[in-house]
DNA sequence: ACCTAAACGAGACGGTACGTCATGTCTTTTT
DNA sequence: AAAAAGACATGACGTACCGTCTCGTTTAGGT
């Protein structure tokens, strides 16, 4: 996906390019990210190592590319008028994704790698994460307009109120994720955002 | 810390043990976790490599031990009667810690490593994270008793409402942490937990 | 055998001593000399490593001791009056020994080790080899007295005329040893030693 | 020498190849064979260890190659008509070689190593030893043709009559080698091969 | 019968080298 | 000219043994 728009910066072998991404996806699935080697990728893809080094700066960037190609584009959230229901939709979907091995392995790998590599972190967030946060934020903005969410709420923080608990649990493995947990989080987070009856600021 | 009371097996050289932990802390600070090498630790500590492999299963476990030895014990939260103030204390302190290089480097490393190693994740969480969550939970329980927090709130989720957004921002680097951000999070999270005026449960 | 006469230099555990020699013989047989380790010997013998280091200076010395204990004492050659027949006896016996795995493995090992360790070489030769050369020399001396071997022959060289070719073949593996080869060597060597009809020196 | 003409496989770096052989010769000279390590060779040659492991199966094979490159080709023995004189030439030369440290150290090492490694033994003998035996055998064959050596003599055994005693003394260190010893051996061995005056075969 | 000193088993220790793996670069050969 | 193939220097891996060094625990005289 990140390569989707680069028309022709001298790249030659589209065949090699695809074979490499395919090999990465396969090998990450088979052996995990830690045991993933450039040598193995080259061998599996039937490609010289140099060809990989030529086009990707790090293993992380390569995995990100391979993983991004796998993900569909992010659709805007529906607006049924029922904020709670609409948000339960995204959060439940996120819980499901985080639990699906196909996404879990590369997601954890990329998050891990991002800890030591801020450049990768940025690309990872911008490519895969931010779009999801943005559509949620958009839905919240709509709710704000119709008075279901308080006017003065900082929507960036608001979004984190929904996703933060999820990721905390998932990344630190403090407890398992479940659909009912997703619902509880949505429930609490919405309570935090609800407009007050009485005039005057918060706190 | 985790080794403080173990007179257990035939462990002999306390001198070597300490030298190793010290070398780890120094080297992580100097070169970061990724460039940390068992060979370098052994050399710096004046110790045979086998002595390290004998007592720690992985580099992660070793760093965890070294890092844990650095951290003081976790004190219970004060209870001034003002929940908001008391919680702002912990959350601000957490933000400060996450930003201090001395803690940031090993914390990120251990979080990253935990992604690929659930056993390490468990030890990491139990040793370093859970105690902080627990004291916060305890303070919330007290607040619950005096009616500042709704009776029916799930305190595990409640705690995540405070820490989740923080870690989300920090781990994914979506935006910088600041003291005012800490306050905002406390503000919103407390709003979510406040008892309703009207009778009738939540949800 | 080399330890047979040491009455009491503070040595205590005869049990351990024997267990060590036994372990050495077994392990050399099972894995060869190169793969023989002090650690394995200690483990097999149920003995601390120090006990081995206490009593033997090198692995070679230990193997020599173990091997020497296996060999019987050397008996003098019979003197039937027929030098050729008597010598064929020893030489054939030597060929047989060199071919028997039980002797071959440690013999080769000790010869190899002797190349790098002159002290071991001396002990090896004095203990295991020289006696055999001496009895042969003795038989040749007797032959000399009855005129079957020339008066002026240097018996040390004479003995080497018999054993030299054998060891040359065996050590360098230029060709296999056989009984008929033994006989040929005896034949040729005796021809070299036979007194000349004509008076006057050799050459 | 053994590598001189091989344009065979994908071998690339002739520079590395030569540096390795040079390092081996130097290090064997400086520290002896036992203390020779692959790591030291690689370091001295400025070469990766893998490059050594790629081209040589064992330390012994490497030393053999390095040693062989040092030795000149073997010239045929002169035929002055005087067998005794011609043979004294080779045998004296052999004694001299066996005593020269430059040859002694690797020769002993290779002989030792050959005891535990028949494949190496074969290569060692074929490369370095057999040629010398062959030229000697050739000279004896010539002597046979002019009646200085008995017709029915097995020349393989005959050659061992000259070299066997030498190697026996040298390998087992039963006594020192000297020029006069060389002459004595030639003297005796030739006596063994001389044709009988009387008709009728040997033994 | 006790006492003391050594020898002992066990095995941790600081080291050295092993042989393997993967890195990222460089070189050759093929297309 | 770019690609595959793969050799190369580098450097770390985790393992095997080395020979030394504590640890208690036998065990054997000497008292």
Tab-separated table of C-alpha atoms (C1' of nucleotides) in Angstrom, chain D residues 12 35-39 49-50 53 59, chain E residues 16-22 27-29:
chain	number	residue	atom	x	y	z
D	12	UNK	CA	36.645	-16.001	-5.299
D	35	UNK	CA	47.602	-23.958	20.284
D	36	UNK	CA	46.642	-23.130	16.719
D	37	UNK	CA	43.034	-21.935	16.618
D	38	UNK	CA	40.765	-21.121	13.754
D	39	UNK	CA	39.959	-17.839	15.428
D	49	UNK	CA	36.007	-17.600	10.259
D	50	UNK	CA	33.343	-18.762	7.860
D	53	UNK	CA	35.172	-23.254	7.359
D	59	UNK	CA	42.209	-27.820	11.065
E	16	DT	C1'	38.830	-19.645	25.395
E	17	DA	C1'	37.390	-21.538	21.347
E	18	DC	C1'	34.103	-23.754	19.013
E	19	DG	C1'	31.066	-24.072	14.760
E	20	DT	C1'	26.794	-21.623	13.212
E	21	DC	C1'	23.955	-17.877	11.915
E	22	DA	C1'	22.688	-13.534	10.081
E	27	DT	C1'	31.786	-9.421	-6.801
E	28	DT	C1'	30.797	-12.452	-10.450
E	29	DT	C1'	27.777	-14.315	-13.827
